[in-house]
Amino acid sequence: DVKVTQSSRYLVKRTGEKVFLECVQDMDHENMFWYRQDPGLGLRLIYFSYDVKMKEKGDIPEGYSVSREKKERFSLILESASTNQTSMYLCASTRTSGGSYNEQFFGPGTRLTVL
Amino acid sequence: AQKVTQAQTEISVVEKEDVTLDCVYETRDTTYYLFWYKQPPSGELVFLIRRNSFDEQNEISGRYSWNFQKSTSSFNFTITASQVVDSAVYFCALSEGSSNTGKLIFGQGTTLQVKP
């Protein structure tokens, strides 16, 4: 059974803290994605990675960074959390072969609250 | 520019009613794929269906059916005889053929509530 796991389901942090969200997939997928989900806005792409140590900005990268040191793990970093980063964060992965044909596999999400 | 629009923010129906979720897309690519995902209360998006731009055949899977019309750039999703377990947020998404990274452009999502 294929799996994308995220380190926490719920997280509460204070303004200014550094926050790490971890995502691990066991499908040997090359591509991994971080989205944030807000009501009425759908899923918006923050960053994605198509290989180890490779990354590209998505639509809303400001205030975030990412790290991919191993193929199976993709981390999202909030350098200095702010209240407007309170959101649901979803990680996903997909293969490269087949390109745009492939569906993405999602983790259960992390609901982050920044106080 | 690529875009996916789900104009219905929330829909509420009574069990056993049929319901259609609308999806309209924009793209300049001639090759693209359209997807529907379901997000139940547990949070994890679940893949439902994929359609490529060259295949306009409608598809039926049990109580679910999809109507793809290139002429109107729409990919609508119908649930027949809805059930309480269908309550979820549904997302329509577009993947362009020019992208080899599998990037998806999502619509805003439609929250479906099925009441007993």
Coordinates of N, CA and C in Angstrom, one line a residue, chain B residues 33-103:
Chain B
Y33 N -4.3 16.8 -19.0 CA -5.0 15.8 -18.2 C -5.9 16.5 -17.2
L34 N -7.0 16.0 -17.0 CA -7.9 16.5 -16.0 C -8.2 15.4 -14.9
F35 N -8.2 15.9 -13.7 CA -8.4 15.0 -12.5 C -9.5 15.4 -11.6
W36 N -10.0 14.5 -10.9 CA -10.9 14.8 -9.8 C -10.3 14.1 -8.6
Y37 N -10.3 14.8 -7.4 CA -9.9 14.3 -6.2 C -11.0 14.5 -5.1
K38 N -11.1 13.6 -4.2 CA -12.0 13.7 -3.1 C -11.2 13.9 -1.8
Q39 N -11.6 14.8 -0.9 CA -11.0 15.0 0.3 C -12.0 14.8 1.4
P40 N -12.0 13.6 2.0 CA -12.9 13.4 3.1 C -12.5 14.1 4.4
P41 N -13.3 14.1 5.4 CA -12.9 14.8 6.7 C -11.5 14.4 7.2
S42 N -11.1 13.3 6.9 CA -9.7 12.8 7.4 C -8.6 13.6 6.8
G43 N -8.8 14.3 5.7 CA -7.9 15.3 5.2 C -7.1 14.8 4.0
E44 N -6.9 13.6 3.8 CA -6.1 13.1 2.7 C -6.8 13.1 1.3
L45 N -6.3 13.7 0.3 CA -6.9 13.8 -1.0 C -6.8 12.4 -1.6
V46 N -7.9 11.9 -2.2 CA -7.9 10.6 -2.8 C -8.2 10.8 -4.3
F47 N -7.4 10.2 -5.1 CA -7.6 10.3 -6.6 C -8.8 9.5 -7.0
L48 N -9.7 10.2 -7.8 CA -10.9 9.5 -8.3 C -10.8 9.1 -9.8
I49 N -10.4 10.1 -10.6 CA -10.4 9.8 -12.0 C -9.4 10.7 -12.7
R50 N -8.9 10.3 -13.9 CA -8.1 11.1 -14.8 C -8.6 11.0 -16.2
R51 N -8.6 12.1 -16.9 CA -9.0 12.1 -18.3 C -8.0 12.8 -19.1
N52 N -7.7 12.3 -20.3 CA -6.7 13.0 -21.2 C -7.5 13.8 -22.2
S53 N -6.9 14.8 -22.8 CA -7.6 15.8 -23.6 C -8.0 15.2 -24.9
F54 N -7.6 14.0 -25.3 CA -8.0 13.4 -26.5 C -9.1 12.4 -26.4
D55 N -9.6 12.2 -25.2 CA -10.6 11.2 -24.9 C -11.8 11.9 -24.3
E56 N -12.8 12.1 -25.1 CA -14.0 12.8 -24.6 C -15.1 11.8 -24.2
Q57 N -14.8 10.6 -24.1 CA -15.8 9.6 -23.7 C -16.2 9.9 -22.3
N58 N -17.5 9.8 -22.0 CA -17.9 9.9 -20.6 C -17.5 8.6 -19.9
E59 N -17.4 8.8 -18.6 CA -17.0 7.6 -17.8 C -18.0 7.4 -16.7
I60 N -18.3 6.2 -16.4 CA -19.1 5.8 -15.3 C -18.4 4.8 -14.4
S61 N -18.5 5.1 -13.1 CA -17.9 4.1 -12.1 C -18.9 4.0 -11.0
G62 N -19.7 3.0 -11.0 CA -20.7 2.9 -9.9 C -21.7 4.0 -9.9
R63 N -21.7 4.8 -8.8 CA -22.6 5.9 -8.7 C -22.0 7.2 -9.3
Y64 N -20.7 7.1 -9.6 CA -20.0 8.3 -10.1 C -20.0 8.3 -11.7
S65 N -20.1 9.5 -12.2 CA -19.9 9.6 -13.7 C -19.3 11.0 -14.0
W66 N -18.6 11.0 -15.1 CA -17.9 12.2 -15.5 C -18.2 12.6 -16.9
N67 N -18.4 13.9 -17.1 CA -18.8 14.4 -18.4 C -17.7 15.4 -18.9
F68 N -16.9 15.0 -19.9 CA -15.8 15.8 -20.4 C -16.2 16.4 -21.7
Q69 N -16.3 17.8 -21.8 CA -16.7 18.4 -23.0 C -15.6 19.5 -23.4
K70 N -14.8 19.2 -24.4 CA -13.8 20.2 -24.8 C -14.4 21.4 -25.3
S71 N -15.6 21.3 -26.0 CA -16.2 22.5 -26.6 C -16.5 23.6 -25.5
T72 N -16.8 23.2 -24.3 CA -17.1 24.1 -23.3 C -16.0 24.1 -22.2
S73 N -14.9 23.4 -22.4 CA -13.8 23.3 -21.5 C -14.3 22.9 -20.1
S74 N -15.1 21.9 -20.1 CA -15.7 21.5 -18.8 C -15.5 20.0 -18.5
F75 N -15.4 19.7 -17.2 CA -15.2 18.3 -16.8 C -16.0 18.1 -15.6
N76 N -17.3 17.9 -15.7 CA -18.2 17.8 -14.6 C -18.4 16.4 -14.0
F77 N -18.7 16.4 -12.8 CA -18.7 15.2 -12.0 C -20.1 15.0 -11.4
T78 N -20.8 13.9 -11.6 CA -22.1 13.6 -11.1 C -22.1 12.5 -10.2
I79 N -22.7 12.6 -9.0 CA -22.9 11.5 -8.1 C -24.4 11.2 -8.1
T80 N -24.7 10.0 -8.5 CA -26.1 9.5 -8.5 C -26.5 8.9 -7.2
A81 N -27.7 9.2 -6.8 CA -28.2 8.6 -5.5 C -27.2 8.8 -4.4
S82 N -26.9 10.1 -4.1 CA -25.9 10.4 -3.1 C -26.1 9.7 -1.8
Q83 N -25.0 9.5 -1.1 CA -25.0 9.0 0.3 C -24.2 9.8 1.2
V84 N -24.5 9.7 2.5 CA -23.8 10.5 3.5 C -22.3 10.4 3.4
V85 N -21.8 9.2 3.0 CA -20.3 9.0 2.9 C -19.7 9.8 1.7
D86 N -20.6 10.3 0.9 CA -20.1 11.2 -0.2 C -19.7 12.6 0.3
S87 N -20.1 12.9 1.5 CA -19.8 14.2 2.1 C -18.3 14.4 2.1
A88 N -17.8 15.4 1.4 CA -16.4 15.7 1.3 C -16.1 17.0 0.6
V89 N -14.9 17.4 0.4 CA -14.5 18.4 -0.5 C -14.0 17.8 -1.7
Y90 N -14.5 18.2 -2.9 CA -14.0 17.7 -4.1 C -13.3 18.7 -4.9
F91 N -12.1 18.3 -5.5 CA -11.3 19.2 -6.2 C -11.1 18.7 -7.7
C92 N -11.2 19.6 -8.6 CA -10.9 19.3 -10.0 C -9.5 19.9 -10.2
A93 N -8.7 19.2 -11.0 CA -7.3 19.7 -11.3 C -6.9 19.5 -12.7
L94 N -5.9 20.3 -13.1 CA -5.4 20.2 -14.5 C -3.9 20.0 -14.5
S95 N -3.4 19.1 -15.4 CA -2.0 18.9 -15.6 C -1.7 19.1 -17.0
E96 N -0.8 20.0 -17.3 CA -0.5 20.3 -18.7 C 0.5 19.4 -19.3
G97 N 0.3 19.0 -20.6 CA 1.2 18.1 -21.2 C 2.6 18.6 -21.4
S98 N 2.8 19.9 -21.4 CA 4.1 20.5 -21.5 C 4.9 20.4 -20.3
S99 N 4.3 20.0 -19.2 CA 5.0 19.9 -17.9 C 5.4 18.4 -17.7
N100 N 6.6 18.1 -17.4 CA 7.0 16.7 -17.1 C 7.2 16.5 -15.6
T101 N 6.7 17.5 -14.8 CA 6.9 17.3 -13.4 C 5.7 16.9 -12.7
G102 N 4.6 16.7 -13.4 CA 3.3 16.3 -12.8 C 2.7 17.4 -12.0
K103 N 3.0 18.7 -12.2 CA 2.4 19.8 -11.5 C 0.9 19.8 -11.8

